[in-house]
Short mmCIF file of C-alpha atoms in Angstrom, two decimals:
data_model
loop_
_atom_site.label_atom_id
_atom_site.label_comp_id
_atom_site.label_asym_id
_atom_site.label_seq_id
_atom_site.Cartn_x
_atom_site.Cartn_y
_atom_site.Cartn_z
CA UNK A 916 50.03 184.31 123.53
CA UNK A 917 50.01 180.84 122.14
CA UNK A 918 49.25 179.28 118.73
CA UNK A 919 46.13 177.41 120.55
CA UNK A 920 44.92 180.54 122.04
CA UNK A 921 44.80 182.57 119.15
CA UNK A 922 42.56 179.16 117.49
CA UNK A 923 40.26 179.28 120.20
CA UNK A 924 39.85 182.51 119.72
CA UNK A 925 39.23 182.65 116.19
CA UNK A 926 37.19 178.73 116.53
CA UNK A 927 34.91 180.37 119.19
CA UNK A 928 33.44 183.61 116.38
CA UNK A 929 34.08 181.32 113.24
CA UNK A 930 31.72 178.38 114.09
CA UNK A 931 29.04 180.97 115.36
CA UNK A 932 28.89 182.87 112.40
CA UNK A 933 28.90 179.75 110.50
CA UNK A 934 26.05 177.89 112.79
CA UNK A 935 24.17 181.34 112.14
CA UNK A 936 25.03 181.86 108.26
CA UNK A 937 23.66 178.31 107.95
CA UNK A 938 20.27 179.05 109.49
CA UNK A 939 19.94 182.32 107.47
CA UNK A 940 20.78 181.28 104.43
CA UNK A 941 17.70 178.86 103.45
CA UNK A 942 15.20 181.90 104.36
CA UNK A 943 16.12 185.12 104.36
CA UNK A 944 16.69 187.47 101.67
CA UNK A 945 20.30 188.51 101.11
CA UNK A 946 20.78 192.11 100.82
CA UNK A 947 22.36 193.70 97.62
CA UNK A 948 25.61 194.12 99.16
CA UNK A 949 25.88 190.94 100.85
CA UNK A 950 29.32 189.99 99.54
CA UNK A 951 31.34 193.27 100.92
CA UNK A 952 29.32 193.24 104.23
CA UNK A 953 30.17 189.20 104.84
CA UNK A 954 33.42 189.85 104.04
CA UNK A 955 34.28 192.66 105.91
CA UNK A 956 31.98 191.50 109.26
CA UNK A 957 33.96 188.07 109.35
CA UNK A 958 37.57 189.60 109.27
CA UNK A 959 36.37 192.44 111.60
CA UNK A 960 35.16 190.26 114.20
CA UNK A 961 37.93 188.04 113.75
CA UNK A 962 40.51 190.62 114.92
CA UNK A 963 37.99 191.50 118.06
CA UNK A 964 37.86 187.91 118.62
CA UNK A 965 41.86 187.75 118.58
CA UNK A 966 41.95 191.09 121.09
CA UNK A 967 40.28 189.53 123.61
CA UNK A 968 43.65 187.37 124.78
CA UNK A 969 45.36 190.80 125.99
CA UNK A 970 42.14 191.61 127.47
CA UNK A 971 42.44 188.16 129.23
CA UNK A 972 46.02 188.65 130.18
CA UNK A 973 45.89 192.51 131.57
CA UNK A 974 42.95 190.99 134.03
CA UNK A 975 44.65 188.28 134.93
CA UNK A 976 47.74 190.09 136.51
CA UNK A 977 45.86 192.92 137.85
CA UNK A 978 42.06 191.48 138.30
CA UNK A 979 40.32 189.21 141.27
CA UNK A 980 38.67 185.66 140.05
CA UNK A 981 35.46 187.30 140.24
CA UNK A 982 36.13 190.03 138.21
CA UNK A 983 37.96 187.65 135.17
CA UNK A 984 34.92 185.51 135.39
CA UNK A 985 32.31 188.95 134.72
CA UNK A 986 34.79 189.43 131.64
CA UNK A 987 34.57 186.30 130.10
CA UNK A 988 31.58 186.16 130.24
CA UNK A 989 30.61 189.45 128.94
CA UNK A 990 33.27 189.08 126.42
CA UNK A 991 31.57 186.45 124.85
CA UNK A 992 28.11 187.48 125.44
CA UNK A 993 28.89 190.62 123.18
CA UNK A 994 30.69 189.01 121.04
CA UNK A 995 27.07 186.53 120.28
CA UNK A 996 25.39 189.92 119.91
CA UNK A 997 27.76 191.63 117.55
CA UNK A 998 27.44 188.59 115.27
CA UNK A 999 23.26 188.85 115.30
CA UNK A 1000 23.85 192.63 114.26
CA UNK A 1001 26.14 191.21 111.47
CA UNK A 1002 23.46 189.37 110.62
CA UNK A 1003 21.00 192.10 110.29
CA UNK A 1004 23.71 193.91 108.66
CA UNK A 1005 24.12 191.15 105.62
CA UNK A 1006 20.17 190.02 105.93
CA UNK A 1007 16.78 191.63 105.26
CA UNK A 1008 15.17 189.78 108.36
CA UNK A 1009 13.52 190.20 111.54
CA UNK A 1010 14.65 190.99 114.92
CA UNK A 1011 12.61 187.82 116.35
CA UNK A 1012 14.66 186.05 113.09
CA UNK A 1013 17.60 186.85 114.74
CA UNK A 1014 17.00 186.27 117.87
CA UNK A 1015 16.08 182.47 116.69
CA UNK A 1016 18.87 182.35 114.47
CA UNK A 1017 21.03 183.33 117.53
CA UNK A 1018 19.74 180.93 119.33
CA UNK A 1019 19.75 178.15 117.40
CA UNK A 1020 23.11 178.81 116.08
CA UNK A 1021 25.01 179.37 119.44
CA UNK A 1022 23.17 176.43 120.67
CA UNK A 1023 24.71 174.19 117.82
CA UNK A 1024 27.78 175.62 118.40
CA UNK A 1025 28.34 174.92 121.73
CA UNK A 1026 27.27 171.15 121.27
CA UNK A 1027 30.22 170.66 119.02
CA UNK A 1028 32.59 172.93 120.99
CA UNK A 1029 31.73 170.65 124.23
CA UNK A 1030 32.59 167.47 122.67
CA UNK A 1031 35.58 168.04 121.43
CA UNK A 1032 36.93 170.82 123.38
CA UNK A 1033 36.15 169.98 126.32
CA UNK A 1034 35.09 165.81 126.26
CA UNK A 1035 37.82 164.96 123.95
CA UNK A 1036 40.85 167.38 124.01
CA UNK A 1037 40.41 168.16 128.12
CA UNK A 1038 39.45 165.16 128.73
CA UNK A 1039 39.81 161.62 127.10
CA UNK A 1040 42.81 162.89 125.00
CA UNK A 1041 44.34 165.71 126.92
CA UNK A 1042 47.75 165.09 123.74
CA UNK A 1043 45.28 166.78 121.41
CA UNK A 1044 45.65 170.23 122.34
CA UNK A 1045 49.90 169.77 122.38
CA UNK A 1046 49.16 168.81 118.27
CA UNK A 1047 47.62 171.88 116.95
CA UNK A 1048 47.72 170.98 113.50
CA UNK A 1049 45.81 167.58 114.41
CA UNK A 1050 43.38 169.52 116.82
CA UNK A 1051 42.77 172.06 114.43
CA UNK A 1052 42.09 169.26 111.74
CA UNK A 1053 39.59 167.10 114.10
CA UNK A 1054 37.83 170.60 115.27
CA UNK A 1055 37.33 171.30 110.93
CA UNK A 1056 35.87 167.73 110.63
CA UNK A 1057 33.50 167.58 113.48
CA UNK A 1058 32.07 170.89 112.91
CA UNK A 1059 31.50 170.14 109.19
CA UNK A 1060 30.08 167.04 109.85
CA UNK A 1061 27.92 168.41 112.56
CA UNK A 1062 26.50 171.61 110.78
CA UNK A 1063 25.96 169.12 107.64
CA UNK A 1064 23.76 167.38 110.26
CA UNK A 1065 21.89 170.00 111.29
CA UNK A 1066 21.80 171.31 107.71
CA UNK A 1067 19.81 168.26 107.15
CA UNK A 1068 16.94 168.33 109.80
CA UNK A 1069 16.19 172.42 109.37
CA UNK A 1070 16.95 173.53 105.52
CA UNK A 1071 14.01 172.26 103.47
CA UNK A 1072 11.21 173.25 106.29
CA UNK A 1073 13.28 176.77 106.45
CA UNK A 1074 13.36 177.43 102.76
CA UNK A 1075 9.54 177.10 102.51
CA UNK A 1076 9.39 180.09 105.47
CA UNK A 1077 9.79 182.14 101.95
CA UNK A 1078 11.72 185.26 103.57
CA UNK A 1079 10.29 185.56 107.35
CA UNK A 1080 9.73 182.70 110.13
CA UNK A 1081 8.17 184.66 112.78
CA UNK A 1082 6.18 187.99 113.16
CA UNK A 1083 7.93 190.68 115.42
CA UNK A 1084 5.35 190.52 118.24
CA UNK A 1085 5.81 191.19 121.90
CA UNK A 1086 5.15 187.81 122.80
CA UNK A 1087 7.97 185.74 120.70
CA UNK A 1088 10.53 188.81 121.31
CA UNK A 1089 10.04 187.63 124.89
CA UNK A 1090 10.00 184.21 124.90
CA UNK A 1091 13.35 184.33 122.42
CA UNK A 1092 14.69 186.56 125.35
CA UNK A 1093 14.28 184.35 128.10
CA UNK A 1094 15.18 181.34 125.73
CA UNK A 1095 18.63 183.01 124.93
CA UNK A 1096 18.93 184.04 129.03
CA UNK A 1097 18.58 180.58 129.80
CA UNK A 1098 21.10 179.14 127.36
CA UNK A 1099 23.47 181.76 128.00
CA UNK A 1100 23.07 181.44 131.69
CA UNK A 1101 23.28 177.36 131.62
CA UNK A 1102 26.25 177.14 129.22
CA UNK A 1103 28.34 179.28 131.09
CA UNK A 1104 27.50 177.78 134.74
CA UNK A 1105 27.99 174.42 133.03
CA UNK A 1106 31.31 175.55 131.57
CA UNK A 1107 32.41 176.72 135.05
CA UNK A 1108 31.22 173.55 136.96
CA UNK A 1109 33.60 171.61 133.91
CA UNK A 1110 36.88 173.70 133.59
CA UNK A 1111 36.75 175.20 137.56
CA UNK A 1112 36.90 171.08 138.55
CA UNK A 1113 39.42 170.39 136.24
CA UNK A 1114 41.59 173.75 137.30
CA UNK A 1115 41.33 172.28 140.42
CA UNK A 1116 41.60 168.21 140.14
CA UNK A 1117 44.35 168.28 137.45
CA UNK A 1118 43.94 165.42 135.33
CA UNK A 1119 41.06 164.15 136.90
CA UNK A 1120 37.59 165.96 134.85
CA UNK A 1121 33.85 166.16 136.50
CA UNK A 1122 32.06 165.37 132.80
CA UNK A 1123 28.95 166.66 134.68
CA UNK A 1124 29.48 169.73 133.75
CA UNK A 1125 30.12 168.39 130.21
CA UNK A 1126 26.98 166.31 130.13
CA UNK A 1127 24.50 169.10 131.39
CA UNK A 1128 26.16 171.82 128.72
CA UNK A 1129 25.44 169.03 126.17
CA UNK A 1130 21.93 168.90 127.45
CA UNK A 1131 21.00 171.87 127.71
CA UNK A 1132 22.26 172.92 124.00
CA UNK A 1133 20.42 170.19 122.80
CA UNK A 1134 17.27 170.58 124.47
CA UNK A 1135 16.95 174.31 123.12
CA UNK A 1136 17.45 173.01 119.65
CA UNK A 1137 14.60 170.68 119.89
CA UNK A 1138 12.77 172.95 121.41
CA UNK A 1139 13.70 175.67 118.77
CA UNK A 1140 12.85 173.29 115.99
CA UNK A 1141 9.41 172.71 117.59
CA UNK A 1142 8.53 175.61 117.96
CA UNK A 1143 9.25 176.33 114.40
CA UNK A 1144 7.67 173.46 113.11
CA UNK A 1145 4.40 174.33 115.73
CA UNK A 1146 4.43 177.94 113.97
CA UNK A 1147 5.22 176.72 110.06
CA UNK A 1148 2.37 174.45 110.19
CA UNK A 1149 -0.44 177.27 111.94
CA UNK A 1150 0.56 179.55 108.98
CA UNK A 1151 0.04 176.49 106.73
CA UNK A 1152 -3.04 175.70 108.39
CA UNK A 1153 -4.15 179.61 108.06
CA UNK A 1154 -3.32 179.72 104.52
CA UNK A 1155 -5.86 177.00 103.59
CA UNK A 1156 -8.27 178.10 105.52
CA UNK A 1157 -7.68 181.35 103.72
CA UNK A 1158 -7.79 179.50 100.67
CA UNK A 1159 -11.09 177.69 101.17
CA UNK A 1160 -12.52 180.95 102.09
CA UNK A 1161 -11.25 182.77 99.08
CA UNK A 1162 -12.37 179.79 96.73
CA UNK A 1163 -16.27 180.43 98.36
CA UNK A 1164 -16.22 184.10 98.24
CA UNK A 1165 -15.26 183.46 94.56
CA UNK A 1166 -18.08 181.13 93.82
CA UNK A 1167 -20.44 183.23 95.39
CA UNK A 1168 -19.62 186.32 93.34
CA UNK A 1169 -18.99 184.05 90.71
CA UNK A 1170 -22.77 182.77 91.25
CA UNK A 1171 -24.39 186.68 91.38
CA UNK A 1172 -22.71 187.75 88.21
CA UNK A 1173 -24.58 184.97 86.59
CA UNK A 1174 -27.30 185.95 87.99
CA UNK A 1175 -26.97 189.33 87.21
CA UNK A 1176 -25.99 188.33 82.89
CA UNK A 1177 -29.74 186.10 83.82
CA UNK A 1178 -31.71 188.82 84.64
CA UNK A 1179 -30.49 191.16 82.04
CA UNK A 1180 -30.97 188.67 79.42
CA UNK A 1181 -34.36 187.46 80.88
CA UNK A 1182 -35.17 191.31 80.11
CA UNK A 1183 -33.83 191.24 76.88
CA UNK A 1184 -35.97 188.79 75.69
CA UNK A 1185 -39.07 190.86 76.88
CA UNK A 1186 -38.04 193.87 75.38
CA UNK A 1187 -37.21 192.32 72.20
CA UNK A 1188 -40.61 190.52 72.22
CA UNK A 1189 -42.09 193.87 73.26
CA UNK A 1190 -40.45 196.05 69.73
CA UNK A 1191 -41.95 192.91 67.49
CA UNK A 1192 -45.19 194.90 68.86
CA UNK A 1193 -44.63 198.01 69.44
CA UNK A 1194 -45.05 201.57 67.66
CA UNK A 1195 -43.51 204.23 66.73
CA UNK A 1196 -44.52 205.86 69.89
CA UNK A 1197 -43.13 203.36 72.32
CA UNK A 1198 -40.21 202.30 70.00
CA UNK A 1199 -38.32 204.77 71.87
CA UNK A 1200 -38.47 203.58 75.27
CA UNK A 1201 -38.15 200.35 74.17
CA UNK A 1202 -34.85 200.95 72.36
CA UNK A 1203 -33.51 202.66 75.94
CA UNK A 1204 -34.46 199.97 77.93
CA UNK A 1205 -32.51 197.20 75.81
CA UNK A 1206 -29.64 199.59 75.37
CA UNK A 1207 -29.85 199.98 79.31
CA UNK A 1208 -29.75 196.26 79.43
CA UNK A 1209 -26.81 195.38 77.30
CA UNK A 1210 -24.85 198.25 79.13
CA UNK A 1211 -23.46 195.60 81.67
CA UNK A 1212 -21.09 193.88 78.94
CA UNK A 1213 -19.55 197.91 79.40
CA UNK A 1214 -18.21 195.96 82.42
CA UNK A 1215 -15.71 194.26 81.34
CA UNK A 1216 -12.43 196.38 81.25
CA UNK A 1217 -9.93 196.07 79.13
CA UNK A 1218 -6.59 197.23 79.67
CA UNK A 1219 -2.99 195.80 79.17
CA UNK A 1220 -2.98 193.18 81.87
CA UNK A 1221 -5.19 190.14 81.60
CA UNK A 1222 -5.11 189.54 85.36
CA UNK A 1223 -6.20 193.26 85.89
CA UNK A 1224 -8.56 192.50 83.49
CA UNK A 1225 -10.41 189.68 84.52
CA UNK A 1226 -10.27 191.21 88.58
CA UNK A 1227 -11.63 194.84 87.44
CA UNK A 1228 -14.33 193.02 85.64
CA UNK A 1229 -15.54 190.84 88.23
CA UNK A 1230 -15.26 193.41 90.98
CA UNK A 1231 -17.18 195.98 88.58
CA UNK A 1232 -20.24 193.59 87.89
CA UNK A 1233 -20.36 192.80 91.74
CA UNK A 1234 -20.50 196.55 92.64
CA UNK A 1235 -22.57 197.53 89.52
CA UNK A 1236 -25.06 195.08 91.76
CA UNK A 1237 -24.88 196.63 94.91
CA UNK A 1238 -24.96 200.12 94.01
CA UNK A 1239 -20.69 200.78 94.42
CA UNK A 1240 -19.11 203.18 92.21
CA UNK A 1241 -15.94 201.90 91.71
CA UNK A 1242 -13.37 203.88 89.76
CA UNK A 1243 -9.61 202.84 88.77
CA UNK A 1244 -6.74 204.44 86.98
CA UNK A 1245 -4.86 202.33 85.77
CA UNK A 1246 -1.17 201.86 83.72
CA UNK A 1247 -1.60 198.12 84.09
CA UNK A 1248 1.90 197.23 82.22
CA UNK A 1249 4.29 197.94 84.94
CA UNK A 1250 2.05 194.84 87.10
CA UNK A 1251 3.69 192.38 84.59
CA UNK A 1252 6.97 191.56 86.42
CA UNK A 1253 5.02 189.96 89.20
CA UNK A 1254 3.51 186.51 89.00
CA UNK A 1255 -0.23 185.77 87.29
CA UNK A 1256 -1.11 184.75 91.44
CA UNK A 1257 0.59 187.31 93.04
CA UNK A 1258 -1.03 190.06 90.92
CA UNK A 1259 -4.80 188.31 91.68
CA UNK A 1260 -3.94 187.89 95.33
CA UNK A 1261 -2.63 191.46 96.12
CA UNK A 1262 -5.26 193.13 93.89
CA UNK A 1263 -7.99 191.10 94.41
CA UNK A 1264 -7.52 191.43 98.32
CA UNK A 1265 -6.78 195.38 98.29
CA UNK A 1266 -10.82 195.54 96.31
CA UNK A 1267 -12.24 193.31 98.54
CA UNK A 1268 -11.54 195.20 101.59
CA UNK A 1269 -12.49 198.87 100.17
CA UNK A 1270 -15.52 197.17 99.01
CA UNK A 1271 -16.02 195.42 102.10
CA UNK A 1272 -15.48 198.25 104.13
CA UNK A 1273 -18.10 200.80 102.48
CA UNK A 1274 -20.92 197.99 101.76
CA UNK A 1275 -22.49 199.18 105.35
CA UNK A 1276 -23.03 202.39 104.05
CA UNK A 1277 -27.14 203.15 102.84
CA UNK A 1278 -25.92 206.10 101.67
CA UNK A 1279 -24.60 206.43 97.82
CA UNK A 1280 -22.10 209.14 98.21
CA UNK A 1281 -20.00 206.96 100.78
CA UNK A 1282 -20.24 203.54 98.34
CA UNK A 1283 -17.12 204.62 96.46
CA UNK A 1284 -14.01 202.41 96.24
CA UNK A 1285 -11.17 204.02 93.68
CA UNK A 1286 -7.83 201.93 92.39
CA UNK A 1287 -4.84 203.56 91.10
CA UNK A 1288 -2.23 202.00 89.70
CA UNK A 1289 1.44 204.04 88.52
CA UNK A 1290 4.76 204.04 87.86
CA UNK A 1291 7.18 205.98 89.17
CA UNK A 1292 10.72 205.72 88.97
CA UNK A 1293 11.51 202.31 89.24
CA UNK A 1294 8.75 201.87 91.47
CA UNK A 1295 5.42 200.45 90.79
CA UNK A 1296 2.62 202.04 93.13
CA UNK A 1297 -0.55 200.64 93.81
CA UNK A 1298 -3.01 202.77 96.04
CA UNK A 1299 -6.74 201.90 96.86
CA UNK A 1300 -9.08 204.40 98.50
CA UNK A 1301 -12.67 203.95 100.48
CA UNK A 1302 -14.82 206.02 102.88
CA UNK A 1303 -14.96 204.81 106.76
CA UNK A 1304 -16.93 206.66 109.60
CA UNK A 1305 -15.26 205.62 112.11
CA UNK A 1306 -11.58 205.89 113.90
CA UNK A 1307 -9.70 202.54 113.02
CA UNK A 1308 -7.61 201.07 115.27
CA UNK A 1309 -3.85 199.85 114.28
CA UNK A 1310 -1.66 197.02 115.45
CA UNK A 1311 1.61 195.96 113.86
CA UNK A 1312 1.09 198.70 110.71
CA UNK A 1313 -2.02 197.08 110.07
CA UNK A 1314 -6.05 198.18 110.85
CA UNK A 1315 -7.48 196.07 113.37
CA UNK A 1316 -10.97 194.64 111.99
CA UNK A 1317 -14.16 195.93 113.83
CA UNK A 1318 -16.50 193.45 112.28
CA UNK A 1319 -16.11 189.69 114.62
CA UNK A 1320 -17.86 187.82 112.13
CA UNK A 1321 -14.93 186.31 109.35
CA UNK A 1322 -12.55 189.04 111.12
CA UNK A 1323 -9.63 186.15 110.91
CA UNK A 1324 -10.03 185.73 107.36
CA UNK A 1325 -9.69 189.99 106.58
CA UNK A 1326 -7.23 189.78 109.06
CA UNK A 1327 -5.57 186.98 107.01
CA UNK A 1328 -6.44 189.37 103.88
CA UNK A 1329 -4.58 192.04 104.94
CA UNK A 1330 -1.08 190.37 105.97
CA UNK A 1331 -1.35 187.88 103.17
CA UNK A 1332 -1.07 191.69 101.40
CA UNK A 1333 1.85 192.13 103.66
CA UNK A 1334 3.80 189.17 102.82
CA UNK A 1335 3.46 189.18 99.11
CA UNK A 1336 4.57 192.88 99.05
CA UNK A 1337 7.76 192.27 101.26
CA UNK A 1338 8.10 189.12 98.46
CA UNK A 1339 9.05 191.99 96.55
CA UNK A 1340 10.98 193.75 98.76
CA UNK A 1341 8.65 196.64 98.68
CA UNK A 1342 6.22 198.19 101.84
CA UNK A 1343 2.47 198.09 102.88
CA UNK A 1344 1.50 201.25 104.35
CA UNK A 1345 -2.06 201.39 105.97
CA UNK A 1346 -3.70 205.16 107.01
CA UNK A 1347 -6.35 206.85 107.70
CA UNK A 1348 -7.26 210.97 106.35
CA UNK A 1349 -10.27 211.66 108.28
CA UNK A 1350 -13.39 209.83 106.84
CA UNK A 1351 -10.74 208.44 103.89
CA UNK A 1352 -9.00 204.87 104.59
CA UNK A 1353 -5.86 204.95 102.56
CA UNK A 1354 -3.76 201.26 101.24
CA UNK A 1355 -0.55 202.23 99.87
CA UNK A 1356 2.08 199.49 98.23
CA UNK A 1357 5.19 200.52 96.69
CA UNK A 1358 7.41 197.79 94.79
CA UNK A 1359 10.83 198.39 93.20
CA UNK A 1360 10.54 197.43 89.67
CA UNK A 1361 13.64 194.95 88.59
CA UNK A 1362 16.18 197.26 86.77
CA UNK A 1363 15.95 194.73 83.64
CA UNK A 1364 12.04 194.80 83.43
CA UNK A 1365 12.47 198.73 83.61
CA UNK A 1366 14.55 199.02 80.51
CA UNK A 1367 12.20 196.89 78.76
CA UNK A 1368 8.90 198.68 79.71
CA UNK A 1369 10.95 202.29 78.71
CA UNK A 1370 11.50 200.44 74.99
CA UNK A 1371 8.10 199.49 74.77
CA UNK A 1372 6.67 202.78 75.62
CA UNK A 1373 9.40 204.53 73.12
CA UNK A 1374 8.15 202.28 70.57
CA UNK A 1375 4.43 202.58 70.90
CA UNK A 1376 5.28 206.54 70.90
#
């Protein structure tokens, strides 16, 4: 066991969890004990890494070629999928996340790794290898240079993924599957092509093998980056569609509850003209029906959130309109650790679905939306409650929409709901009680904003 061997070794699981670290780090959320786990994943995978020369060694002297060849190979295959579990280990991300991050990161890897492994030190300048120090120093400078390189081209369209690239459907699990079976299955022919001509030729090298590796690795980066650039701009694409459609639903309830504050007022005036000439006999009815008139300004809540506010209001005037009851409990002051647009978006969403969903309905006694909003723990919980008649269907933790007509947009609604709650780091559940559709979020509270809302409430006691 050499001084070079043990580098290799060690090169080989440094620069992948590098090439992966760096595609993970400008999206995904680090979990809380992301220090101990990186830590203790890079020197544990290390001393695997270093293992694997007695491995080598005991099949050499005892094993046929074919059988040192299955060995390397799975060696280093598991090796590639011990790092994407350290990865899940240290990250809150998706499996199709890692299976792009694996990807993407082996694929880099191997681009520098043939250059100057194989190009330069096997081939072009064979004295590098007999100069550790200097190899060592060249292999540190490349792959810095490199990774700053790729750093470049991915980080700024990766940070604005905000936590999650892709969805964990069938569909990209597969095609990341076959992605990572071709580049596994390329590199390592490639490899053999390479190293079994120069086994064989001495000094001589067959830099096809070289050239094809190099090819190959790059091609699935481009491809890896188009694809994610092909996906990041569909979600942007969805989200202003999303917008657009949320800016006309809001001018069109925006339009009825003027019209509604019209009408009322238009009555107002008539009943006021009607008491200038009434009498005592009919100044009772007349007195009802202008109290029943300025009962709509009853309408507008008030609790300790403006945002809640200003949504409870609007959605109360709407449904006071089409004959919803809509009832909410509500301990607004544990919403104010989230943003004024996050509070609007989740809320706002969660209402217009229940309402949504029981506007069908003729009959009264099944136009009932309820909103209740608690703290418990540390945990704020937000729970929303309508009446359905029918068996939903579920895909992904989410209902599947029965209605064709805008179904992309309340399809939109609900993982828009989705995202902004795993913003949080907290969880969407979606269920159904027999005739009673149930939304349920739960969001950890930060600890800081907890100590602060337990003073407040000591004080106002």
């Amino acid at each position: 066991m050499s001084g070079l061997d043990i580098f290799e070794e060690l090169r080989y699981i440094i620069e992948l969890l590098l090439a992966e670290y760096m595609f993970a780090y400008f999206f995904a959320k680090k979990k809380k004990e992301f220090g101990s786990f990186m830590a203790a994943g890079e020197v544990l995978l290390c001393i695997i890494s270093v293992f694997y020369i007695f491995v080598r060694q005991t099949v050499v002297v005892y094993g046929h070629e074919l059988i040192i060849v299955i060995v390397t190979c799975v060696w280093y295959i598991g090796l590639l999928f011990l790092t994407m579990f350290f990865i899940k280990v240290c990250f809150e991300i998706s499996f199709s996340d890692i299976l792009f991050i694996a990807i993407s990161g082996y694929a880099a890897m191997h681009i520098e790794y043939v250059v100057v492994n194989e190009v330069l030190a096997l081939g072009v300048w064979s004295y590098l290898q007999t100069n550790l120090p200097l190899y060592i120093i060249i292999c540190t400078v490349s792959c810095g240079l490199w990774y700053l390189f790729i750093m470049r081209i991915f980080a700024a369209k990766l940070r604005a993924c905000d936590g999650k690239l892709y969805e964990d459907t069938k569909e990209t699990i597969g095609l990341f599957l076959v992605l990572l079976i071709i580049l596994l299955f390329g590199t390592f022919t490639c490899q053999s092509v390479f190293r079994g001509w120069h086994q064989a030729n001495g000094t001589e090298n067959n830099y096809l093998g070289a050239l094809m590796d190099f090819f190959i690795c790059t091609l699935v980066l481009v491809v890896q980056y188009s694809a994610f650039r092909i996906n990041t701009l569909s979600r942007e694409k969805e989200i202003v569609k999303q917008l657009l459609y949320e800016r006309q639903k809001q001018y069109q309830l925006s339009k009825e509850n003027i019209e509604i504050i019209n009408h009322k007022c238009h009555d107002l005036k008539h009943q006021l003209e009607a008491l200038k000439h009434a009498d005592s006999k009919d100044m009772q009815q007349y007195l009802a029906e202008v109290e029943d008139s300025i009962m709509i300004y009853d309408h507008v809540v008030e609790t300790e959130n403006e945002v809640l506010n200003t949504i409870l209001s609007e959605k109360s005037l709407y449904c006071e309109k089409h004959q919803i009851t809509l009832t909410c409990i509500a301990d607004a002051a544990p919403l104010d650790f989230m943003s004024v647009m996050d509070i609007y978006a989740l809320l706002g969403n969660a209402l217009d679905n229940a309402i949504e969903a029981v506007s069908k309905y003729e009959e009264v006694e099944k136009r009932v939306v309820s909103l209740t909003i608690s703290s418990k723990n540390d945990f704020l919980c937000i729970q929303t409650n309508n009446y359905v008649d029918e068996e939903l269907q579920f895909k992904d933790g989410l209902p599947l929409s029965t209605k064709k007509r805008n179904r992309a947009y309340h399809g939109f609604g609900m993982k828009s709901m989705k995202h902004l709650t795993e913003k949080y780091g907290g969880t969407l559940v979606v269920s159904q009680e027999k005739n009673i559709f149930m939304l349920q979020i739960i969001l950890p509270m930060p600890k800081e904003f907890v100590r602060l809302l337990k003073e407040k409430k000591k004080y106002d006691l």
